[in-house]
mmCIF file of C-alpha atoms in Angstrom:
data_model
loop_
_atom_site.group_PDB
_atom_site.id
_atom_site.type_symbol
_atom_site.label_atom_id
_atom_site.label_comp_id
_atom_site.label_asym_id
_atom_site.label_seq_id
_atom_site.Cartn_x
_atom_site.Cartn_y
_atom_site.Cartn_z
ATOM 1 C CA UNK A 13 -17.918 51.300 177.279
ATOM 2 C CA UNK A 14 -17.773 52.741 180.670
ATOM 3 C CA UNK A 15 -18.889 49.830 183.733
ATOM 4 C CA UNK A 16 -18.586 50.418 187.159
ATOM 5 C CA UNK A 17 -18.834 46.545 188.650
ATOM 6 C CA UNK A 18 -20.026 46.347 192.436
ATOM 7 C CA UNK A 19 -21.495 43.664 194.562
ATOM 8 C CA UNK A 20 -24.325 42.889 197.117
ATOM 9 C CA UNK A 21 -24.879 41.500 200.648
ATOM 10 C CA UNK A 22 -26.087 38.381 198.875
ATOM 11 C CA UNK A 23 -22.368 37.424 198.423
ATOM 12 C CA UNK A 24 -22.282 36.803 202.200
ATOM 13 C CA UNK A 25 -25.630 35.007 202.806
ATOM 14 C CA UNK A 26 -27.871 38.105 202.721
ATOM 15 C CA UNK A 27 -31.081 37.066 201.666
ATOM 16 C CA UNK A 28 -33.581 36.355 204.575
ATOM 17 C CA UNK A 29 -33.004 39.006 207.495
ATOM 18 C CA UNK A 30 -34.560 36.392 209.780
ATOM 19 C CA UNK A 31 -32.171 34.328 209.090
ATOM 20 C CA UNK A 32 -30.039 34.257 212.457
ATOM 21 C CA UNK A 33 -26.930 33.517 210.474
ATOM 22 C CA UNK A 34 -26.371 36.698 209.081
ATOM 23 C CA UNK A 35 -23.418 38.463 209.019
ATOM 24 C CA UNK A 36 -22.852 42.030 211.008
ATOM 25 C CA UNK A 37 -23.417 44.720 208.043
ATOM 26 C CA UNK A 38 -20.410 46.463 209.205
ATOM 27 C CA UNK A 39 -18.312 43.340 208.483
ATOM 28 C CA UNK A 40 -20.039 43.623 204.813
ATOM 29 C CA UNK A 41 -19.386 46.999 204.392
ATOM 30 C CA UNK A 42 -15.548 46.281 205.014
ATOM 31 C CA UNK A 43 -15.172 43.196 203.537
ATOM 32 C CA UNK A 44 -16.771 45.227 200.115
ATOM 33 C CA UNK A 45 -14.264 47.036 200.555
ATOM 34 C CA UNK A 46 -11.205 45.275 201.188
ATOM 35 C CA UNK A 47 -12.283 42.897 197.989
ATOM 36 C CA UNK A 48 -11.765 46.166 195.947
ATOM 37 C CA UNK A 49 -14.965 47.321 194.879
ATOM 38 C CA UNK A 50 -16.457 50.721 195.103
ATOM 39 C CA UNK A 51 -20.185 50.336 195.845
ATOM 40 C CA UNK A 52 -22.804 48.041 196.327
ATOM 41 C CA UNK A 53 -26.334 47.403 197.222
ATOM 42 C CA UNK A 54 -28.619 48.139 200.898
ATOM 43 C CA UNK A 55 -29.319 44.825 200.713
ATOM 44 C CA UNK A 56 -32.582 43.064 201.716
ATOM 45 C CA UNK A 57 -35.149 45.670 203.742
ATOM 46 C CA UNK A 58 -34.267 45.065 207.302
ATOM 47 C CA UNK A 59 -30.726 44.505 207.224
ATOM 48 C CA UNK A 60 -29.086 47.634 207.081
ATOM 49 C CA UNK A 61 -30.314 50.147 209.581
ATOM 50 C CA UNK A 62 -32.731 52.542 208.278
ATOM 51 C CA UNK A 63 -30.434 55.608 209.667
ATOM 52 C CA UNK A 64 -29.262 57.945 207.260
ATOM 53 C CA UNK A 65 -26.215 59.220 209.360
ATOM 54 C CA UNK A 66 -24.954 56.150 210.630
ATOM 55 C CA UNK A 67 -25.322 54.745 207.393
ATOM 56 C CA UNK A 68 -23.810 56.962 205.510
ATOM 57 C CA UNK A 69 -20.907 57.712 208.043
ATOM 58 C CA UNK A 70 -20.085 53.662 207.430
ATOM 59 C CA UNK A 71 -19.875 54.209 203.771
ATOM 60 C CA UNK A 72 -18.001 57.165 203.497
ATOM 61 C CA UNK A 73 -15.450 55.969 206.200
ATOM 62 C CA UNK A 74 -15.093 53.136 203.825
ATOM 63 C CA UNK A 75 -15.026 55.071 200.544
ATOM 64 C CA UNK A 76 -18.415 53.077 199.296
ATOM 65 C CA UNK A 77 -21.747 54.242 197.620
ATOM 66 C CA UNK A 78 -24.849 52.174 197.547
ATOM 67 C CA UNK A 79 -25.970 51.518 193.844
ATOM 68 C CA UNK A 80 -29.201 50.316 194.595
ATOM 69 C CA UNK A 81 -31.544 49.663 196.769
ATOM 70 C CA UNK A 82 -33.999 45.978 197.420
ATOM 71 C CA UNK A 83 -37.408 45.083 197.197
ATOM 72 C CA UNK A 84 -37.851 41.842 198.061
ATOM 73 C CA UNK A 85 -41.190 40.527 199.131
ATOM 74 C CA UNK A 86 -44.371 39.151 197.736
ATOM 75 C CA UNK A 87 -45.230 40.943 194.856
ATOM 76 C CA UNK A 88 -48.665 38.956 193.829
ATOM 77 C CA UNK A 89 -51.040 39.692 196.664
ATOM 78 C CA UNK A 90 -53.481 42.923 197.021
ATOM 79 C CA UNK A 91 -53.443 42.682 200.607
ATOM 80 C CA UNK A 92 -49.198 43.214 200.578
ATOM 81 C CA UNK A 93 -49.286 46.774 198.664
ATOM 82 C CA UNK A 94 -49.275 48.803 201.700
ATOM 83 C CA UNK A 95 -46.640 47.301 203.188
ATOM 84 C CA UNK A 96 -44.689 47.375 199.621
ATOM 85 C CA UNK A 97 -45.226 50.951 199.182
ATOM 86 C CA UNK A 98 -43.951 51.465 202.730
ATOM 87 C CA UNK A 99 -40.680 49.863 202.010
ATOM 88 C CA UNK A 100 -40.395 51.659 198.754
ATOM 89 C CA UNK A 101 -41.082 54.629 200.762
ATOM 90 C CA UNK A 102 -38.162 54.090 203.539
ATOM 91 C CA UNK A 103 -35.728 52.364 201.185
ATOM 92 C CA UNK A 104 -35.811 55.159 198.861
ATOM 93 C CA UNK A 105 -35.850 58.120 201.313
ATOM 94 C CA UNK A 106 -32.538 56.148 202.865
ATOM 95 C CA UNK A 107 -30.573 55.869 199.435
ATOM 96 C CA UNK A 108 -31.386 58.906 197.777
ATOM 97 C CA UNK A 109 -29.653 60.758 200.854
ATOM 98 C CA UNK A 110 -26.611 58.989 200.821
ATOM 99 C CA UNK A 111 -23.018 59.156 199.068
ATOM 100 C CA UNK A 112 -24.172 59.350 195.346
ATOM 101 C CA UNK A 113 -22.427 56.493 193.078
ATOM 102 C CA UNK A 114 -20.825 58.005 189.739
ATOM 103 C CA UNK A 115 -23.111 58.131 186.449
ATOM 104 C CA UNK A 116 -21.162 57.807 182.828
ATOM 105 C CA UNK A 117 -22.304 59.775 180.430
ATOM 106 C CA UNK A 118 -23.891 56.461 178.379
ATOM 107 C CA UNK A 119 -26.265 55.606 181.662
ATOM 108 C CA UNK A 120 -30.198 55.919 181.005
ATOM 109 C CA UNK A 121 -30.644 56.905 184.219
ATOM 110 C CA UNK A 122 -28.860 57.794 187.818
ATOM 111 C CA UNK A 123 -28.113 55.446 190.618
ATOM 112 C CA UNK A 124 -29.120 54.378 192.810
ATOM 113 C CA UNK A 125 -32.195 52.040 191.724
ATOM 114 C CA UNK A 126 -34.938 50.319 193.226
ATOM 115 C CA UNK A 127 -34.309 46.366 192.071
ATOM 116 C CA UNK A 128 -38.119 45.154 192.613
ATOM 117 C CA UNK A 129 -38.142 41.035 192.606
ATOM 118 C CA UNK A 130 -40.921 39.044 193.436
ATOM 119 C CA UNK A 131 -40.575 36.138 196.771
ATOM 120 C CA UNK A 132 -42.322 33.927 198.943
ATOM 121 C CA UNK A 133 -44.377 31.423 197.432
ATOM 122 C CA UNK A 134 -43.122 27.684 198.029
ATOM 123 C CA UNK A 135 -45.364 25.815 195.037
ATOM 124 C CA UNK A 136 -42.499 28.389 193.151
ATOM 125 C CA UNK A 137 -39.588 27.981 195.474
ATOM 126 C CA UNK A 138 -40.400 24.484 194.799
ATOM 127 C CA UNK A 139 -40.194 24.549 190.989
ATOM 128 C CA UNK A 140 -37.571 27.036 190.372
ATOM 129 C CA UNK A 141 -35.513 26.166 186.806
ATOM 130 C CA UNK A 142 -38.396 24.053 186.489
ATOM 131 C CA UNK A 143 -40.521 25.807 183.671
ATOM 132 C CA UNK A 144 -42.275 22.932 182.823
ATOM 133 C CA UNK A 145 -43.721 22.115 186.821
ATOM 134 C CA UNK A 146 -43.861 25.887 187.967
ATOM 135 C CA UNK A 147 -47.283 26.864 188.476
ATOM 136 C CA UNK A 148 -48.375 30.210 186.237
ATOM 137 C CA UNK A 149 -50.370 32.962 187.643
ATOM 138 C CA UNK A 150 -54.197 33.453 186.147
ATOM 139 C CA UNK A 151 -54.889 36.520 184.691
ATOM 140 C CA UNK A 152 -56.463 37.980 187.733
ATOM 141 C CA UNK A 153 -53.573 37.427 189.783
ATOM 142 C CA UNK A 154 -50.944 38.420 187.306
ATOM 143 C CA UNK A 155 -52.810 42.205 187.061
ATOM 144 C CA UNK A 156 -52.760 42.005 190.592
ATOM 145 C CA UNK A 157 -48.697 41.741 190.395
ATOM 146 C CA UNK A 158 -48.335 44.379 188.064
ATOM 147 C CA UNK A 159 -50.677 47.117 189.677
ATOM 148 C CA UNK A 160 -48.286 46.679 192.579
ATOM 149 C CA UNK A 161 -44.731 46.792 190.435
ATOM 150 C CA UNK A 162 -46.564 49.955 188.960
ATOM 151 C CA UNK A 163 -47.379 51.094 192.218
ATOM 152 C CA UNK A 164 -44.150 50.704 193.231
ATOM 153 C CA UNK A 165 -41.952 52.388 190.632
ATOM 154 C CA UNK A 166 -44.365 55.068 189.943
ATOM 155 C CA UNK A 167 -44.007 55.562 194.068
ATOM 156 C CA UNK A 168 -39.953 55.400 193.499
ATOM 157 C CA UNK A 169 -39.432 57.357 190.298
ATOM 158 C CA UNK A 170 -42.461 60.421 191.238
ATOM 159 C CA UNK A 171 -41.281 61.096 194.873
ATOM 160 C CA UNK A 172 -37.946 60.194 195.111
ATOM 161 C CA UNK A 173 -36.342 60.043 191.357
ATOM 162 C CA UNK A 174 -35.268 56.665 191.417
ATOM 163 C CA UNK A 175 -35.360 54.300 188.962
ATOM 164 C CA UNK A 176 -37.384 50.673 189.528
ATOM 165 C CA UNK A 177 -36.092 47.965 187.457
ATOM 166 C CA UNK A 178 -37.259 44.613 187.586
ATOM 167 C CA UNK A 179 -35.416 41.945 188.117
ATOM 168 C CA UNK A 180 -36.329 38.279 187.051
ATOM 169 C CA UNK A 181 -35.628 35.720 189.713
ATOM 170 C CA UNK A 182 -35.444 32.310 190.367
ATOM 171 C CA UNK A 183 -38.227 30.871 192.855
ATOM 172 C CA UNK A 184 -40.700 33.512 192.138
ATOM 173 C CA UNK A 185 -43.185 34.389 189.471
ATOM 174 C CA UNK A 186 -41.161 36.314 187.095
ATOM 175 C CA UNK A 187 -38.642 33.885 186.260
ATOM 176 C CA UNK A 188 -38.999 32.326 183.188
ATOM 177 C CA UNK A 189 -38.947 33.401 179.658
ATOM 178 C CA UNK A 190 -42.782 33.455 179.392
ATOM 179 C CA UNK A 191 -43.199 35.645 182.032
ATOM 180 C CA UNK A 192 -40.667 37.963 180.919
ATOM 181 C CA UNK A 193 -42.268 38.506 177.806
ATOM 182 C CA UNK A 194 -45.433 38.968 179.660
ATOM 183 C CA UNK A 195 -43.620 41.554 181.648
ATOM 184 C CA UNK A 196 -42.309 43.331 179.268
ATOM 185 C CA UNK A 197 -45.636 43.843 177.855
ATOM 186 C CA UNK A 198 -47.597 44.874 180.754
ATOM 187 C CA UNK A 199 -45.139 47.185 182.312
ATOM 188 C CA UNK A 200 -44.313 50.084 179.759
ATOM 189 C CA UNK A 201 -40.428 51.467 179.938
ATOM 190 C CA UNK A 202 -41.245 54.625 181.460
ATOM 191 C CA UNK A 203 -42.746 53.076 184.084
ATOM 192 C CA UNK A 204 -39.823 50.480 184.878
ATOM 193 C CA UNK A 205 -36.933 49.134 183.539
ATOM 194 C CA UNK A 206 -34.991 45.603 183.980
ATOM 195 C CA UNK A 207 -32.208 44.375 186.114
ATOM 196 C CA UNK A 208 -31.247 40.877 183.886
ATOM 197 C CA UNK A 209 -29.218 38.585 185.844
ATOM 198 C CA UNK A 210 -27.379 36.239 184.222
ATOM 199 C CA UNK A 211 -27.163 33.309 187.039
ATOM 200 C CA UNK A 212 -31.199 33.711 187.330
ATOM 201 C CA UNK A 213 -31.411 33.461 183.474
ATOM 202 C CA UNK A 214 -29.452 30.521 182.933
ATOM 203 C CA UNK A 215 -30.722 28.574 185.844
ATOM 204 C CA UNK A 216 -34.302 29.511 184.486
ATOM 205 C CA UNK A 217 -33.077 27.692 181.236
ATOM 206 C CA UNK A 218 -32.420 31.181 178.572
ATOM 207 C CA UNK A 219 -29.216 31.784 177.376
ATOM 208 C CA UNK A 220 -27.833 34.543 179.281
ATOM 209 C CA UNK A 221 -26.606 36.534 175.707
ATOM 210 C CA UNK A 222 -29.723 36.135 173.681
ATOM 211 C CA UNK A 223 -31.978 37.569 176.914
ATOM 212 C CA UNK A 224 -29.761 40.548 177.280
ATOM 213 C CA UNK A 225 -29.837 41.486 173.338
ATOM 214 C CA UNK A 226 -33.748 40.740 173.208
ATOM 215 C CA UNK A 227 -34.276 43.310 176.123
ATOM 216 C CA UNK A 228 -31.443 45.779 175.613
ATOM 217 C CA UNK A 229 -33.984 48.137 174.886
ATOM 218 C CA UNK A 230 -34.955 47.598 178.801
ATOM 219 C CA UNK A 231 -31.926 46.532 180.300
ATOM 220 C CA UNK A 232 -31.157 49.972 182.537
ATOM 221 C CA UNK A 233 -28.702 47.220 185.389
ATOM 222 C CA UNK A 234 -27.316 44.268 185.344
ATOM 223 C CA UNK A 235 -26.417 41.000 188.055
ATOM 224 C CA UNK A 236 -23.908 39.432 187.315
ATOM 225 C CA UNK A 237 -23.265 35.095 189.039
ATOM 226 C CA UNK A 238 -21.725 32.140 187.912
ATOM 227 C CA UNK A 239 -23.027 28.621 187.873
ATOM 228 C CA UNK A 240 -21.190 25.449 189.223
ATOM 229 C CA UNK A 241 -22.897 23.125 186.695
ATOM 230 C CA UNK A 242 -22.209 19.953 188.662
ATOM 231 C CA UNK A 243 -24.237 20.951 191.677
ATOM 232 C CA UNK A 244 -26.970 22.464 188.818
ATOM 233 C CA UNK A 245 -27.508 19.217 187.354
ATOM 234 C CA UNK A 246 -27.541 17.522 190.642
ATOM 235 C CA UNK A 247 -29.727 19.549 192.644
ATOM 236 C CA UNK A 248 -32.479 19.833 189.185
ATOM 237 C CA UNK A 249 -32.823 16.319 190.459
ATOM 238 C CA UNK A 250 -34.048 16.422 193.741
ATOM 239 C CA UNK A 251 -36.708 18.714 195.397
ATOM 240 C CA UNK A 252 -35.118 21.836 197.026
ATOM 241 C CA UNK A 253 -36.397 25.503 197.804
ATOM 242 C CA UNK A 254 -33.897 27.818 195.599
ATOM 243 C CA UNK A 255 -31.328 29.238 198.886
ATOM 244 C CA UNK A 256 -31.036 25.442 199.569
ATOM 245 C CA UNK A 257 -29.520 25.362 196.107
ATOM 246 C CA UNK A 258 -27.685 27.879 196.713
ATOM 247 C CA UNK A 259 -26.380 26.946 200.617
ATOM 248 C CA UNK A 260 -25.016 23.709 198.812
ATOM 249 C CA UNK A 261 -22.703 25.897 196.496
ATOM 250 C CA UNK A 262 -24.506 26.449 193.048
ATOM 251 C CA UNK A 263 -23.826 29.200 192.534
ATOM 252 C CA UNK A 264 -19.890 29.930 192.001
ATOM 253 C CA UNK A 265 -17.239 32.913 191.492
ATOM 254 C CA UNK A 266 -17.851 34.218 188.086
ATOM 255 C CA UNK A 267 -15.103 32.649 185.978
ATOM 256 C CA UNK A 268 -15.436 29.510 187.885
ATOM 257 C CA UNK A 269 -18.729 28.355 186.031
ATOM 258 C CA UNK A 270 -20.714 27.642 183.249
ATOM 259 C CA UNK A 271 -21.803 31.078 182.038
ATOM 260 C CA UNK A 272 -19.673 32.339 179.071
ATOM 261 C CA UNK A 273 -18.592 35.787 180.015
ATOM 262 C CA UNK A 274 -16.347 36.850 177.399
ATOM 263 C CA UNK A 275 -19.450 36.405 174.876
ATOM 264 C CA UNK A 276 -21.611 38.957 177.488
ATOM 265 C CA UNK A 277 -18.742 40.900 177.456
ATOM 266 C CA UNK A 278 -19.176 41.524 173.833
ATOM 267 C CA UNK A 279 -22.186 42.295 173.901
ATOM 268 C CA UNK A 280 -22.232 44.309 176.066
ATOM 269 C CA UNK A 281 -20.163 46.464 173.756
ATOM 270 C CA UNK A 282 -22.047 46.138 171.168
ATOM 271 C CA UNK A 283 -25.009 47.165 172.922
ATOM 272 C CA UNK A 284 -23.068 50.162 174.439
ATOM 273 C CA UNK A 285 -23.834 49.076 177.469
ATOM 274 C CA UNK A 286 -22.544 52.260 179.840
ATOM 275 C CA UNK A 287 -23.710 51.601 184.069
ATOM 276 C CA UNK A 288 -23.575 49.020 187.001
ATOM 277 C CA UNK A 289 -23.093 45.520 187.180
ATOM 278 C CA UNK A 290 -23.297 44.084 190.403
ATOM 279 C CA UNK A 291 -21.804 40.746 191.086
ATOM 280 C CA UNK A 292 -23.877 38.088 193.044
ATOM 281 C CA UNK A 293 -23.044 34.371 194.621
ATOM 282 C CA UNK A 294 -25.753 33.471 196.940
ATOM 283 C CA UNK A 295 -25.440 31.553 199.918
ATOM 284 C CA UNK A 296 -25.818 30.024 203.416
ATOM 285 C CA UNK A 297 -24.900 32.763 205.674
ATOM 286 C CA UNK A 298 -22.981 30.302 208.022
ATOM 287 C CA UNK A 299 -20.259 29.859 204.585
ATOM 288 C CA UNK A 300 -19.802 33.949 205.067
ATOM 289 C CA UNK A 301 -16.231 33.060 205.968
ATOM 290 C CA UNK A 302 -15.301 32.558 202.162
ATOM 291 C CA UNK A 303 -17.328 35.534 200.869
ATOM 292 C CA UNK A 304 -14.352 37.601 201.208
ATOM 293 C CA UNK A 305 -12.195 35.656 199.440
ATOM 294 C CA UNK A 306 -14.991 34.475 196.563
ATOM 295 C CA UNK A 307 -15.961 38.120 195.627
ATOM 296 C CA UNK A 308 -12.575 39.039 195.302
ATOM 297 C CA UNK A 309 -12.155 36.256 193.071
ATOM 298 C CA UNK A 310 -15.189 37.200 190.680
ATOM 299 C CA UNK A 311 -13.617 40.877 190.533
ATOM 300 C CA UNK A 312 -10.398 39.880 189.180
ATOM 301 C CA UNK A 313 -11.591 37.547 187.181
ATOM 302 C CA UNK A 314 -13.641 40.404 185.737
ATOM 303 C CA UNK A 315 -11.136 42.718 185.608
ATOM 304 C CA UNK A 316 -9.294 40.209 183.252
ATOM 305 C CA UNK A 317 -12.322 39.651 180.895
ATOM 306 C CA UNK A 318 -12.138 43.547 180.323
ATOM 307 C CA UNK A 319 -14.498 44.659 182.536
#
């Protein structure tokens, strides 16, 4: 099983770039590097310049690749396609002209990807790892969502050769299992694949093993994030948008939590799993200081559980 594990500007608070909190890039882009990892992803659209040369001067000063690319925006209304398709447009043009991450000979297809996740809806912010108070879509509005993902990776994958995979995600209306399914079933594989994460899929109640088996079939990248239970079962109890969740630390180094990673690591080779995995620990950008030190942390850890 050849994995190539690399990380994301979510590790440092990334999430929102109107936050005014954020870290510089640049200080991602070495701390990625100094934690020991290889590549990672742009990040949200907005944070990392849309500049091909200074861009890709930073990375290949630093000996990094970028592994995939972020959509992360409203997926459900009509009236937000152009400006999706525009950001598809300038996110892929950027990443498909710089440093090229490695492909094993096992990978479905070539990095970088296009990691498409739906955002911005409080009644869902609200309810997130709450499947039984999350409002669902109607049928109308669901087909509106997926003629946009379509629109999307068809955009991605016929003009630029990149791959859109879908990623689940906690606080928006792809998150729980239902959903998924739903997905799965409306969006055909050559259109997109998945990007499972396994923090997202435990804190939206699905055992982070049995989702990656049912959708191996789909499963073209994978997120990797840990889960400091305590805070979980605490913060289920109290109403709180997701990123407040996560600025009061529920999300943990992976090997520090809840999520059984030896188990994913074996099936994973079973599966013959060959790609990326891209480790994730959201947070308040004003905690950046231990980012550093937390990433480098989940890495090792890794690197002990055979990966």
């Amino acid at each position: 099983m050849n994995i190539t594990v690399t990380t994301a500007p979510c590790c440092w608070g990334v999430d929102d770039v109107r936050n005014p909190n954020l870290p510089p890039w640049e200080l991602v882009f070495d701390e990625v590097k100094a934690a020991g990892y290889g590549g990672m992803e742009l990040g949200p659209y907005g944070y990392v310049p849309l500049d091909t040369d200074l861009v890709s001067s930073a990375l290949t000063s630093r000996g990094l690749y970028i592994v995939a690319g972020t959509i992360f925006n409203d997926l459900v209304a009509s009236e937000n396609r152009d400006s999706l398709l525009r950001q598809t447009d300038e996110i892929c043009s950027l990443i498909t002209r710089l440093p090229r991450p490695p492909k094993s000979a096992g990978q479905r297809f070539s990095a970088p990807y296009l990691t498409v996740m739906d955002w911005g809806h409080d009644e869902r912010d609200y309810a997130a790892g709450h499947s039984d108070r999350a409002p669902r879509l109607d049928d109308a509005a669901w087909a509106g969502m997926m003629n946009n993902i379509r629109a999307i990776s068809e955009l991605a994958r016929d003009k630029y050769g990149v791959r859109a995979t879908i990623h689940p995600h906690a606080g928006g209306y792809i998150e729980f299992e239902d959903e998924i399914a739903r997905l799965a079933a409306d969006i055909p594989q050559e259109v997109a694949g998945f990007c499972l994460d396994t923090g997202h899929t435990w804190y939206a109640g699905m055992d982070p093993v049995e989702t990656l088996r049912k959708y191996a079939d789909r499963l073209d990248y994978i997120h990797f994030k840990d889960i400091d239970k305590a805070v979980f079962d605490r913060i289920m109890g109290e109403h709180i948008r997701f990123f407040e969740a996560c600025g009061q630390g529920v999300m943990c180094p992976i090997g520090n939590g809840c999520i059984d990673y030896p188990a994913i690591r074996a099936l994973l080779d079973e599966l013959g799993y060959e790609g990326f995995i891209t480790v994730e620990q959201e947070r308040d950008p004003r905690n950046a200081g231990g980012s550093l030190a937390d990433v480098k942390l989940s890495r090792d850890y890794l690197k002990s559980a055979g990966f």
